[in-house]
Amino acid sequence: MFKRFRRLRMNATLRSLVRETHLSMDDFIYPLFVKSGEGIKKEISSMPGVYQMSLDEILKECGNLQELGINSIILFGIPEVKDSVGSDALCEHGIIASAVKAIKKSYPTMFVTTDLCFCEFTDHGHCGILDMKHESVNNDATLEILAKQALVHARSGVDMIAPSGMMDGMIEVLREALDSEGFINLPIMSYSTKFASAYYGPFRDVAESAPSFGDRKTYQMDPANRREAIAESVEDEMQGADILMVKPALAYLDVIRDVRNATSLPLCVYNVSGEYAMLKAAAKAGVIDYERVMMET
């Protein structure tokens, strides 16, 4: 006798009862982009509904989020002044450190994660100190300032750091730096498998972080390399990461499954700006039901 799968699909209550995957507010981290200044809430044309906000507006937004039941955010900074080494990211009074302090003071239960990178803070838009001879980022010199940036965030009261620059050895260096200063319980969510993806385009509009020359293919991963993608995440686990990540999400579902099979650590997936923008554009064109496709995504 054949199996009647439809028997368990006959009404909404039954479908809900046997549903295998359930999403809640606890499953999501909400991105916020904090910009120097006051009274700023600027919508980004390539990402409808996403804003650059000054700190006063960020605080209002955090209040709105908690009323909705959203208690976890990740911060990206857009400083007023950028330079070759991203000095604002290393300053105790920089835009991210100031934002963390203000948010934790006003909303102590908001779980604040900070993106740990330099692309938003450098005048060249790359993710660290440049090696001009090879027109790329100097890996080991960047590790030194990355550790300093992590300590700035830790002292400001952040709940978790999320290094995204794809520097070799970054997790080991960060864990050692944090532990040496007593931050042994501060978790690291590593952008462990981050591809050099064309899907990041709109993010660079909102974060003002596009490279002024070249690209990021010497440090972010080749989208064609599946085995290397697994190795990157496994290596970060060995170095001390607490949570791993695959970014982007939708184009790399096979990699997500492979990484899930290779580790027992919590795994974060990043639905990136290009994925979001495509849904918004398709909805505007009238070719999809945005709410349904968003939930399916």
PDB file of C-alpha atoms in Angstrom:
ATOM      1  CA  MET A   1       0.000   0.000   0.000  1.00  0.00           C
ATOM      2  CA  PHE A   2       1.333   3.413  -0.913  1.00  0.00           C
ATOM      3  CA  LYS A   3       1.933   6.092   1.708  1.00  0.00           C
ATOM      4  CA  ARG A   4      -0.672   8.885   1.946  1.00  0.00           C
ATOM      5  CA  PHE A   5       1.495  11.881   2.845  1.00  0.00           C
ATOM      6  CA  ARG A   6      -1.417  14.249   2.214  1.00  0.00           C
ATOM      7  CA  ARG A   7      -3.258  12.848   5.233  1.00  0.00           C
ATOM      8  CA  LEU A   8      -1.220  15.149   7.491  1.00  0.00           C
ATOM      9  CA  ARG A   9      -1.816  18.222   5.305  1.00  0.00           C
ATOM     10  CA  MET A  10      -5.599  18.404   5.480  1.00  0.00           C
ATOM     11  CA  ASN A  11      -5.932  21.568   7.603  1.00  0.00           C
ATOM     12  CA  ALA A  12      -3.824  24.404   8.993  1.00  0.00           C
ATOM     13  CA  THR A  13      -3.875  23.173  12.587  1.00  0.00           C
ATOM     14  CA  LEU A  14      -2.657  19.718  11.624  1.00  0.00           C
ATOM     15  CA  ARG A  15       0.042  21.150   9.358  1.00  0.00           C
ATOM     16  CA  SER A  16       1.245  23.331  12.222  1.00  0.00           C
ATOM     17  CA  LEU A  17       1.196  20.391  14.626  1.00  0.00           C
ATOM     18  CA  VAL A  18       3.541  18.286  12.474  1.00  0.00           C
ATOM     19  CA  ARG A  19       5.708  21.167  11.201  1.00  0.00           C
ATOM     20  CA  GLU A  20       9.403  20.307  11.555  1.00  0.00           C
ATOM     21  CA  THR A  21      10.863  23.819  11.607  1.00  0.00           C
ATOM     22  CA  HIS A  22       9.614  26.686  13.750  1.00  0.00           C
ATOM     23  CA  LEU A  23      11.008  30.219  13.705  1.00  0.00           C
ATOM     24  CA  SER A  24      10.796  32.717  16.537  1.00  0.00           C
ATOM     25  CA  MET A  25      12.285  36.113  17.374  1.00  0.00           C
ATOM     26  CA  ASP A  26      14.990  34.251  19.283  1.00  0.00           C
ATOM     27  CA  ASP A  27      16.362  32.884  15.997  1.00  0.00           C
ATOM     28  CA  PHE A  28      17.259  36.267  14.511  1.00  0.00           C
ATOM     29  CA  ILE A  29      19.836  39.033  14.897  1.00  0.00           C
ATOM     30  CA  TYR A  30      18.744  42.480  13.691  1.00  0.00           C
ATOM     31  CA  PRO A  31      21.389  44.609  11.896  1.00  0.00           C
ATOM     32  CA  LEU A  32      21.716  48.299  12.748  1.00  0.00           C
ATOM     33  CA  PHE A  33      23.953  50.836  11.012  1.00  0.00           C
ATOM     34  CA  VAL A  34      25.068  53.662  13.287  1.00  0.00           C
ATOM     35  CA  LYS A  35      26.341  56.853  11.637  1.00  0.00           C
ATOM     36  CA  SER A  36      28.101  59.848  13.165  1.00  0.00           C
ATOM     37  CA  GLY A  37      25.842  62.848  13.766  1.00  0.00           C
ATOM     38  CA  GLU A  38      22.402  63.569  15.220  1.00  0.00           C
ATOM     39  CA  GLY A  39      18.858  63.303  13.925  1.00  0.00           C
ATOM     40  CA  ILE A  40      19.885  61.084  11.013  1.00  0.00           C
ATOM     41  CA  LYS A  41      17.600  58.380   9.637  1.00  0.00           C
ATOM     42  CA  LYS A  42      18.480  57.914   5.991  1.00  0.00           C
ATOM     43  CA  GLU A  43      16.877  55.141   3.963  1.00  0.00           C
ATOM     44  CA  ILE A  44      19.163  53.313   1.530  1.00  0.00           C
ATOM     45  CA  SER A  45      17.730  53.219  -1.993  1.00  0.00           C
ATOM     46  CA  SER A  46      19.184  49.792  -2.789  1.00  0.00           C
ATOM     47  CA  MET A  47      17.771  48.334   0.464  1.00  0.00           C
ATOM     48  CA  PRO A  48      14.228  49.644   1.057  1.00  0.00           C
ATOM     49  CA  GLY A  49      13.383  49.684   4.758  1.00  0.00           C
ATOM     50  CA  VAL A  50      17.042  49.736   5.846  1.00  0.00           C
ATOM     51  CA  TYR A  51      18.486  52.936   7.313  1.00  0.00           C
ATOM     52  CA  GLN A  52      21.671  54.621   8.363  1.00  0.00           C
ATOM     53  CA  MET A  53      20.886  56.106  11.784  1.00  0.00           C
ATOM     54  CA  SER A  54      22.622  58.396  14.216  1.00  0.00           C
ATOM     55  CA  LEU A  55      22.931  57.181  17.797  1.00  0.00           C
ATOM     56  CA  ASP A  56      19.842  59.033  19.023  1.00  0.00           C
ATOM     57  CA  GLU A  57      17.777  57.303  16.342  1.00  0.00           C
ATOM     58  CA  ILE A  58      19.446  53.956  17.080  1.00  0.00           C
ATOM     59  CA  LEU A  59      18.273  54.235  20.685  1.00  0.00           C
ATOM     60  CA  LYS A  60      14.704  54.883  19.542  1.00  0.00           C
ATOM     61  CA  GLU A  61      14.944  51.899  17.207  1.00  0.00           C
ATOM     62  CA  CYS A  62      16.156  49.644  20.010  1.00  0.00           C
ATOM     63  CA  GLY A  63      13.094  50.595  22.036  1.00  0.00           C
ATOM     64  CA  ASN A  64      10.840  49.735  19.097  1.00  0.00           C
ATOM     65  CA  LEU A  65      12.626  46.424  18.583  1.00  0.00           C
ATOM     66  CA  GLN A  66      12.199  45.342  22.175  1.00  0.00           C
ATOM     67  CA  GLU A  67       8.497  46.190  22.014  1.00  0.00           C
ATOM     68  CA  LEU A  68       8.327  43.772  19.068  1.00  0.00           C
ATOM     69  CA  GLY A  69      10.177  41.100  21.036  1.00  0.00           C
ATOM     70  CA  ILE A  70      13.494  41.479  19.193  1.00  0.00           C
ATOM     71  CA  ASN A  71      16.291  41.368  21.746  1.00  0.00           C
ATOM     72  CA  SER A  72      19.415  40.746  19.662  1.00  0.00           C
ATOM     73  CA  ILE A  73      21.167  43.218  17.347  1.00  0.00           C
ATOM     74  CA  ILE A  74      24.443  43.473  15.451  1.00  0.00           C
ATOM     75  CA  LEU A  75      26.057  46.891  15.046  1.00  0.00           C
ATOM     76  CA  PHE A  76      27.951  48.273  12.062  1.00  0.00           C
ATOM     77  CA  GLY A  77      29.656  51.658  12.352  1.00  0.00           C
ATOM     78  CA  ILE A  78      29.963  54.513   9.855  1.00  0.00           C
ATOM     79  CA  PRO A  79      32.408  57.055  11.315  1.00  0.00           C
ATOM     80  CA  GLU A  80      32.673  60.693  10.337  1.00  0.00           C
ATOM     81  CA  VAL A  81      36.415  60.442   9.679  1.00  0.00           C
ATOM     82  CA  LYS A  82      38.174  57.520   8.006  1.00  0.00           C
ATOM     83  CA  ASP A  83      41.896  56.900   7.629  1.00  0.00           C
ATOM     84  CA  SER A  84      44.302  54.242   6.392  1.00  0.00           C
ATOM     85  CA  VAL A  85      44.186  52.110   9.559  1.00  0.00           C
ATOM     86  CA  GLY A  86      40.600  52.669  10.710  1.00  0.00           C
ATOM     87  CA  SER A  87      41.530  54.650  13.816  1.00  0.00           C
ATOM     88  CA  ASP A  88      37.923  55.248  14.895  1.00  0.00           C
ATOM     89  CA  ALA A  89      37.522  51.498  15.357  1.00  0.00           C
ATOM     90  CA  LEU A  90      40.419  51.516  17.845  1.00  0.00           C
ATOM     91  CA  CYS A  91      39.142  54.431  19.926  1.00  0.00           C
ATOM     92  CA  GLU A  92      37.370  54.024  23.267  1.00  0.00           C
ATOM     93  CA  HIS A  93      35.174  56.971  22.216  1.00  0.00           C
ATOM     94  CA  GLY A  94      34.669  55.772  18.646  1.00  0.00           C
ATOM     95  CA  ILE A  95      31.277  55.344  17.071  1.00  0.00           C
ATOM     96  CA  ILE A  96      30.834  51.643  17.885  1.00  0.00           C
ATOM     97  CA  ALA A  97      32.178  51.856  21.444  1.00  0.00           C
ATOM     98  CA  SER A  98      29.937  54.857  22.133  1.00  0.00           C
ATOM     99  CA  ALA A  99      26.914  53.116  20.631  1.00  0.00           C
ATOM    100  CA  VAL A 100      27.427  49.961  22.683  1.00  0.00           C
ATOM    101  CA  LYS A 101      27.710  51.943  25.922  1.00  0.00           C
ATOM    102  CA  ALA A 102      24.593  53.982  25.168  1.00  0.00           C
ATOM    103  CA  ILE A 103      22.499  50.990  24.125  1.00  0.00           C
ATOM    104  CA  LYS A 104      23.503  48.887  27.130  1.00  0.00           C
ATOM    105  CA  LYS A 105      22.755  51.826  29.447  1.00  0.00           C
ATOM    106  CA  SER A 106      19.276  52.405  28.005  1.00  0.00           C
ATOM    107  CA  TYR A 107      18.407  48.780  27.217  1.00  0.00           C
ATOM    108  CA  PRO A 108      20.419  46.478  29.499  1.00  0.00           C
ATOM    109  CA  THR A 109      18.648  43.344  28.255  1.00  0.00           C
ATOM    110  CA  MET A 110      19.366  44.032  24.579  1.00  0.00           C
ATOM    111  CA  PHE A 111      21.973  41.515  23.402  1.00  0.00           C
ATOM    112  CA  VAL A 112      24.517  43.544  21.438  1.00  0.00           C
ATOM    113  CA  THR A 113      26.895  41.969  18.933  1.00  0.00           C
ATOM    114  CA  THR A 114      29.468  44.053  17.082  1.00  0.00           C
ATOM    115  CA  ASP A 115      30.872  43.448  13.636  1.00  0.00           C
ATOM    116  CA  LEU A 116      34.645  43.337  14.051  1.00  0.00           C
ATOM    117  CA  CYS A 117      36.285  44.593  10.879  1.00  0.00           C
ATOM    118  CA  PHE A 118      37.884  47.698   9.376  1.00  0.00           C
ATOM    119  CA  CYS A 119      36.261  48.123   5.964  1.00  0.00           C
ATOM    120  CA  GLU A 120      33.755  50.715   7.259  1.00  0.00           C
ATOM    121  CA  PHE A 121      36.533  52.627   9.032  1.00  0.00           C
ATOM    122  CA  THR A 122      39.335  52.789   6.438  1.00  0.00           C
ATOM    123  CA  ASP A 123      39.576  55.385   3.700  1.00  0.00           C
ATOM    124  CA  HIS A 124      40.465  52.633   1.217  1.00  0.00           C
ATOM    125  CA  GLY A 125      37.544  50.340   2.145  1.00  0.00           C
ATOM    126  CA  HIS A 126      39.622  47.218   2.699  1.00  0.00           C
ATOM    127  CA  CYS A 127      39.416  45.075   5.825  1.00  0.00           C
ATOM    128  CA  GLY A 128      42.737  45.955   7.443  1.00  0.00           C
ATOM    129  CA  ILE A 129      46.204  47.434   7.003  1.00  0.00           C
ATOM    130  CA  LEU A 130      47.292  47.540   3.390  1.00  0.00           C
ATOM    131  CA  ASP A 131      50.309  45.790   1.929  1.00  0.00           C
ATOM    132  CA  MET A 132      50.810  48.103  -1.038  1.00  0.00           C
ATOM    133  CA  LYS A 133      53.504  45.907  -2.579  1.00  0.00           C
ATOM    134  CA  HIS A 134      50.927  43.196  -3.204  1.00  0.00           C
ATOM    135  CA  GLU A 135      47.883  45.521  -3.266  1.00  0.00           C
ATOM    136  CA  SER A 136      46.185  43.463  -0.593  1.00  0.00           C
ATOM    137  CA  VAL A 137      45.692  43.388   3.177  1.00  0.00           C
ATOM    138  CA  ASN A 138      48.637  42.591   5.434  1.00  0.00           C
ATOM    139  CA  ASN A 139      47.261  39.644   7.377  1.00  0.00           C
ATOM    140  CA  ASP A 140      49.478  39.643  10.473  1.00  0.00           C
ATOM    141  CA  ALA A 141      49.612  43.428  10.898  1.00  0.00           C
ATOM    142  CA  THR A 142      45.828  43.455  10.717  1.00  0.00           C
ATOM    143  CA  LEU A 143      45.611  40.775  13.415  1.00  0.00           C
ATOM    144  CA  GLU A 144      47.396  43.133  15.816  1.00  0.00           C
ATOM    145  CA  ILE A 145      44.892  45.960  15.415  1.00  0.00           C
ATOM    146  CA  LEU A 146      41.993  43.506  15.264  1.00  0.00           C
ATOM    147  CA  ALA A 147      42.888  42.400  18.795  1.00  0.00           C
ATOM    148  CA  LYS A 148      42.923  46.056  19.896  1.00  0.00           C
ATOM    149  CA  GLN A 149      39.528  46.607  18.300  1.00  0.00           C
ATOM    150  CA  ALA A 150      38.118  43.560  20.105  1.00  0.00           C
ATOM    151  CA  LEU A 151      39.300  44.881  23.463  1.00  0.00           C
ATOM    152  CA  VAL A 152      37.730  48.284  22.778  1.00  0.00           C
ATOM    153  CA  HIS A 153      34.413  46.568  22.116  1.00  0.00           C
ATOM    154  CA  ALA A 154      34.780  44.307  25.143  1.00  0.00           C
ATOM    155  CA  ARG A 155      35.481  47.230  27.486  1.00  0.00           C
ATOM    156  CA  SER A 156      32.450  49.062  26.119  1.00  0.00           C
ATOM    157  CA  GLY A 157      30.213  46.231  27.341  1.00  0.00           C
ATOM    158  CA  VAL A 158      29.433  44.294  24.164  1.00  0.00           C
ATOM    159  CA  ASP A 159      27.810  40.880  24.574  1.00  0.00           C
ATOM    160  CA  MET A 160      29.462  39.167  21.594  1.00  0.00           C
ATOM    161  CA  ILE A 161      31.980  40.032  18.884  1.00  0.00           C
ATOM    162  CA  ALA A 162      31.710  38.902  15.272  1.00  0.00           C
ATOM    163  CA  PRO A 163      34.992  39.148  13.332  1.00  0.00           C
ATOM    164  CA  SER A 164      34.198  39.329   9.619  1.00  0.00           C
ATOM    165  CA  GLY A 165      37.481  40.168   7.895  1.00  0.00           C
ATOM    166  CA  MET A 166      38.523  36.590   7.018  1.00  0.00           C
ATOM    167  CA  MET A 167      42.091  37.072   8.233  1.00  0.00           C
ATOM    168  CA  ASP A 168      43.987  33.817   8.793  1.00  0.00           C
ATOM    169  CA  GLY A 169      44.482  33.188  12.514  1.00  0.00           C
ATOM    170  CA  MET A 170      42.038  35.868  13.640  1.00  0.00           C
ATOM    171  CA  ILE A 171      40.082  33.687  16.070  1.00  0.00           C
ATOM    172  CA  GLU A 172      43.175  32.450  17.905  1.00  0.00           C
ATOM    173  CA  VAL A 173      44.539  35.983  18.249  1.00  0.00           C
ATOM    174  CA  LEU A 174      41.218  37.393  19.419  1.00  0.00           C
ATOM    175  CA  ARG A 175      40.596  34.626  21.936  1.00  0.00           C
ATOM    176  CA  GLU A 176      44.063  35.060  23.432  1.00  0.00           C
ATOM    177  CA  ALA A 177      43.667  38.851  23.624  1.00  0.00           C
ATOM    178  CA  LEU A 178      40.254  38.656  25.268  1.00  0.00           C
ATOM    179  CA  ASP A 179      41.279  35.973  27.751  1.00  0.00           C
ATOM    180  CA  SER A 180      44.428  37.857  28.732  1.00  0.00           C
ATOM    181  CA  GLU A 181      42.300  40.874  29.713  1.00  0.00           C
ATOM    182  CA  GLY A 182      39.779  38.824  31.681  1.00  0.00           C
ATOM    183  CA  PHE A 183      37.037  38.582  29.039  1.00  0.00           C
ATOM    184  CA  ILE A 184      36.967  34.798  29.165  1.00  0.00           C
ATOM    185  CA  ASN A 185      33.177  34.622  28.862  1.00  0.00           C
ATOM    186  CA  LEU A 186      32.838  36.944  25.864  1.00  0.00           C
ATOM    187  CA  PRO A 187      31.772  34.739  22.926  1.00  0.00           C
ATOM    188  CA  ILE A 188      33.137  34.980  19.396  1.00  0.00           C
ATOM    189  CA  MET A 189      30.795  34.458  16.455  1.00  0.00           C
ATOM    190  CA  SER A 190      33.161  33.993  13.546  1.00  0.00           C
ATOM    191  CA  TYR A 191      32.339  34.811   9.941  1.00  0.00           C
ATOM    192  CA  SER A 192      34.135  31.522   9.404  1.00  0.00           C
ATOM    193  CA  THR A 193      33.050  30.721   5.853  1.00  0.00           C
ATOM    194  CA  LYS A 194      32.567  34.029   4.077  1.00  0.00           C
ATOM    195  CA  PHE A 195      32.580  34.030   0.308  1.00  0.00           C
ATOM    196  CA  ALA A 196      33.768  36.838  -1.979  1.00  0.00           C
ATOM    197  CA  SER A 197      30.190  37.300  -3.100  1.00  0.00           C
ATOM    198  CA  ALA A 198      28.516  39.671  -5.536  1.00  0.00           C
ATOM    199  CA  TYR A 199      25.485  39.561  -3.227  1.00  0.00           C
ATOM    200  CA  TYR A 200      27.133  42.085  -0.880  1.00  0.00           C
ATOM    201  CA  GLY A 201      26.618  45.064  -3.187  1.00  0.00           C
ATOM    202  CA  PRO A 202      23.770  46.873  -1.370  1.00  0.00           C
ATOM    203  CA  PHE A 203      25.474  46.408   2.014  1.00  0.00           C
ATOM    204  CA  ARG A 204      28.395  48.468   0.784  1.00  0.00           C
ATOM    205  CA  ASP A 205      25.946  51.283   0.058  1.00  0.00           C
ATOM    206  CA  VAL A 206      24.549  51.333   3.587  1.00  0.00           C
ATOM    207  CA  ALA A 207      27.897  50.744   5.330  1.00  0.00           C
ATOM    208  CA  GLU A 208      29.845  53.032   2.954  1.00  0.00           C
ATOM    209  CA  SER A 209      32.492  50.329   2.747  1.00  0.00           C
ATOM    210  CA  ALA A 210      33.173  49.663  -0.937  1.00  0.00           C
ATOM    211  CA  PRO A 211      36.892  49.134  -1.701  1.00  0.00           C
ATOM    212  CA  SER A 212      38.498  52.120  -3.398  1.00  0.00           C
ATOM    213  CA  PHE A 213      40.531  49.754  -5.560  1.00  0.00           C
ATOM    214  CA  GLY A 214      40.565  46.061  -6.377  1.00  0.00           C
ATOM    215  CA  ASP A 215      38.353  43.622  -4.519  1.00  0.00           C
ATOM    216  CA  ARG A 216      38.422  41.325  -1.483  1.00  0.00           C
ATOM    217  CA  LYS A 217      39.175  38.072  -3.262  1.00  0.00           C
ATOM    218  CA  THR A 218      42.601  37.688  -1.611  1.00  0.00           C
ATOM    219  CA  TYR A 219      40.978  37.222   1.795  1.00  0.00           C
ATOM    220  CA  GLN A 220      37.332  36.298   1.257  1.00  0.00           C
ATOM    221  CA  MET A 221      36.655  32.829  -0.143  1.00  0.00           C
ATOM    222  CA  ASP A 222      36.328  31.673  -3.747  1.00  0.00           C
ATOM    223  CA  PRO A 223      32.617  30.787  -4.239  1.00  0.00           C
ATOM    224  CA  ALA A 224      33.686  27.700  -6.206  1.00  0.00           C
ATOM    225  CA  ASN A 225      35.567  26.044  -3.310  1.00  0.00           C
ATOM    226  CA  ARG A 226      33.287  23.782  -1.309  1.00  0.00           C
ATOM    227  CA  ARG A 227      35.947  21.732   0.500  1.00  0.00           C
ATOM    228  CA  GLU A 228      37.902  24.826   1.496  1.00  0.00           C
ATOM    229  CA  ALA A 229      34.673  26.319   2.848  1.00  0.00           C
ATOM    230  CA  ILE A 230      34.334  23.438   5.288  1.00  0.00           C
ATOM    231  CA  ALA A 231      38.008  23.641   6.254  1.00  0.00           C
ATOM    232  CA  GLU A 232      37.706  27.360   7.057  1.00  0.00           C
ATOM    233  CA  SER A 233      34.933  26.763   9.584  1.00  0.00           C
ATOM    234  CA  VAL A 234      36.577  23.694  11.108  1.00  0.00           C
ATOM    235  CA  GLU A 235      39.795  25.684  11.561  1.00  0.00           C
ATOM    236  CA  ASP A 236      37.966  28.506  13.338  1.00  0.00           C
ATOM    237  CA  GLU A 237      36.380  25.995  15.692  1.00  0.00           C
ATOM    238  CA  MET A 238      39.855  24.658  16.519  1.00  0.00           C
ATOM    239  CA  GLN A 239      41.074  28.212  17.197  1.00  0.00           C
ATOM    240  CA  GLY A 240      38.284  28.848  19.704  1.00  0.00           C
ATOM    241  CA  ALA A 241      35.222  30.214  17.903  1.00  0.00           C
ATOM    242  CA  ASP A 242      31.970  29.745  19.811  1.00  0.00           C
ATOM    243  CA  ILE A 243      29.596  30.174  16.862  1.00  0.00           C
ATOM    244  CA  LEU A 244      30.371  29.607  13.173  1.00  0.00           C
ATOM    245  CA  MET A 245      28.812  31.274  10.131  1.00  0.00           C
ATOM    246  CA  VAL A 246      28.224  30.727   6.438  1.00  0.00           C
ATOM    247  CA  LYS A 247      27.740  33.903   4.406  1.00  0.00           C
ATOM    248  CA  PRO A 248      25.799  34.348   2.114  1.00  0.00           C
ATOM    249  CA  ALA A 249      23.063  31.844   2.894  1.00  0.00           C
ATOM    250  CA  LEU A 250      20.777  30.990  -0.022  1.00  0.00           C
ATOM    251  CA  ALA A 251      23.379  30.326  -2.706  1.00  0.00           C
ATOM    252  CA  TYR A 252      25.390  28.098  -0.359  1.00  0.00           C
ATOM    253  CA  LEU A 253      22.848  25.767   1.225  1.00  0.00           C
ATOM    254  CA  ASP A 254      25.034  22.779   0.346  1.00  0.00           C
ATOM    255  CA  VAL A 255      27.922  24.358   2.250  1.00  0.00           C
ATOM    256  CA  ILE A 256      25.659  25.058   5.226  1.00  0.00           C
ATOM    257  CA  ARG A 257      24.752  21.371   5.350  1.00  0.00           C
ATOM    258  CA  ASP A 258      28.406  20.343   5.013  1.00  0.00           C
ATOM    259  CA  VAL A 259      29.520  22.663   7.814  1.00  0.00           C
ATOM    260  CA  ARG A 260      26.618  21.505   9.979  1.00  0.00           C
ATOM    261  CA  ASN A 261      27.781  17.906   9.497  1.00  0.00           C
ATOM    262  CA  ALA A 262      31.394  18.827  10.325  1.00  0.00           C
ATOM    263  CA  THR A 263      30.790  20.576  13.656  1.00  0.00           C
ATOM    264  CA  SER A 264      28.541  20.532  16.685  1.00  0.00           C
ATOM    265  CA  LEU A 265      28.950  24.278  17.307  1.00  0.00           C
ATOM    266  CA  PRO A 266      25.986  26.630  16.830  1.00  0.00           C
ATOM    267  CA  LEU A 267      25.803  27.724  13.192  1.00  0.00           C
ATOM    268  CA  CYS A 268      24.662  31.153  12.025  1.00  0.00           C
ATOM    269  CA  VAL A 269      23.693  31.847   8.416  1.00  0.00           C
ATOM    270  CA  TYR A 270      23.653  35.355   6.984  1.00  0.00           C
ATOM    271  CA  ASN A 271      20.850  36.400   4.667  1.00  0.00           C
ATOM    272  CA  VAL A 272      22.782  39.194   2.978  1.00  0.00           C
ATOM    273  CA  SER A 273      21.875  42.526   1.433  1.00  0.00           C
ATOM    274  CA  GLY A 274      21.663  41.316  -2.166  1.00  0.00           C
ATOM    275  CA  GLU A 275      19.300  38.507  -1.215  1.00  0.00           C
ATOM    276  CA  TYR A 276      17.095  40.979   0.655  1.00  0.00           C
ATOM    277  CA  ALA A 277      17.232  43.536  -2.171  1.00  0.00           C
ATOM    278  CA  MET A 278      16.211  40.951  -4.778  1.00  0.00           C
ATOM    279  CA  LEU A 279      13.098  40.064  -2.783  1.00  0.00           C
ATOM    280  CA  LYS A 280      12.212  43.741  -2.399  1.00  0.00           C
ATOM    281  CA  ALA A 281      12.749  44.393  -6.120  1.00  0.00           C
ATOM    282  CA  ALA A 282      10.675  41.364  -7.110  1.00  0.00           C
ATOM    283  CA  ALA A 283       7.880  42.456  -4.783  1.00  0.00           C
ATOM    284  CA  LYS A 284       7.933  45.972  -6.245  1.00  0.00           C
ATOM    285  CA  ALA A 285       7.697  44.465  -9.734  1.00  0.00           C
ATOM    286  CA  GLY A 286       4.675  42.455  -8.624  1.00  0.00           C
ATOM    287  CA  VAL A 287       6.159  39.064  -9.475  1.00  0.00           C
ATOM    288  CA  ILE A 288       6.191  37.592  -5.932  1.00  0.00           C
ATOM    289  CA  ASP A 289       4.167  37.678  -2.737  1.00  0.00           C
ATOM    290  CA  TYR A 290       6.839  39.260  -0.528  1.00  0.00           C
ATOM    291  CA  GLU A 291       5.573  37.994   2.834  1.00  0.00           C
ATOM    292  CA  ARG A 292       5.284  34.389   1.652  1.00  0.00           C
ATOM    293  CA  VAL A 293       8.635  34.376  -0.135  1.00  0.00           C
ATOM    294  CA  MET A 294      10.314  36.045   2.848  1.00  0.00           C
ATOM    295  CA  MET A 295       9.035  33.328   5.188  1.00  0.00           C
ATOM    296  CA  GLU A 296      10.040  30.594   2.744  1.00  0.00           C
ATOM    297  CA  THR A 297      13.482  32.139   2.449  1.00  0.00           C
TER     298      THR A 297
END
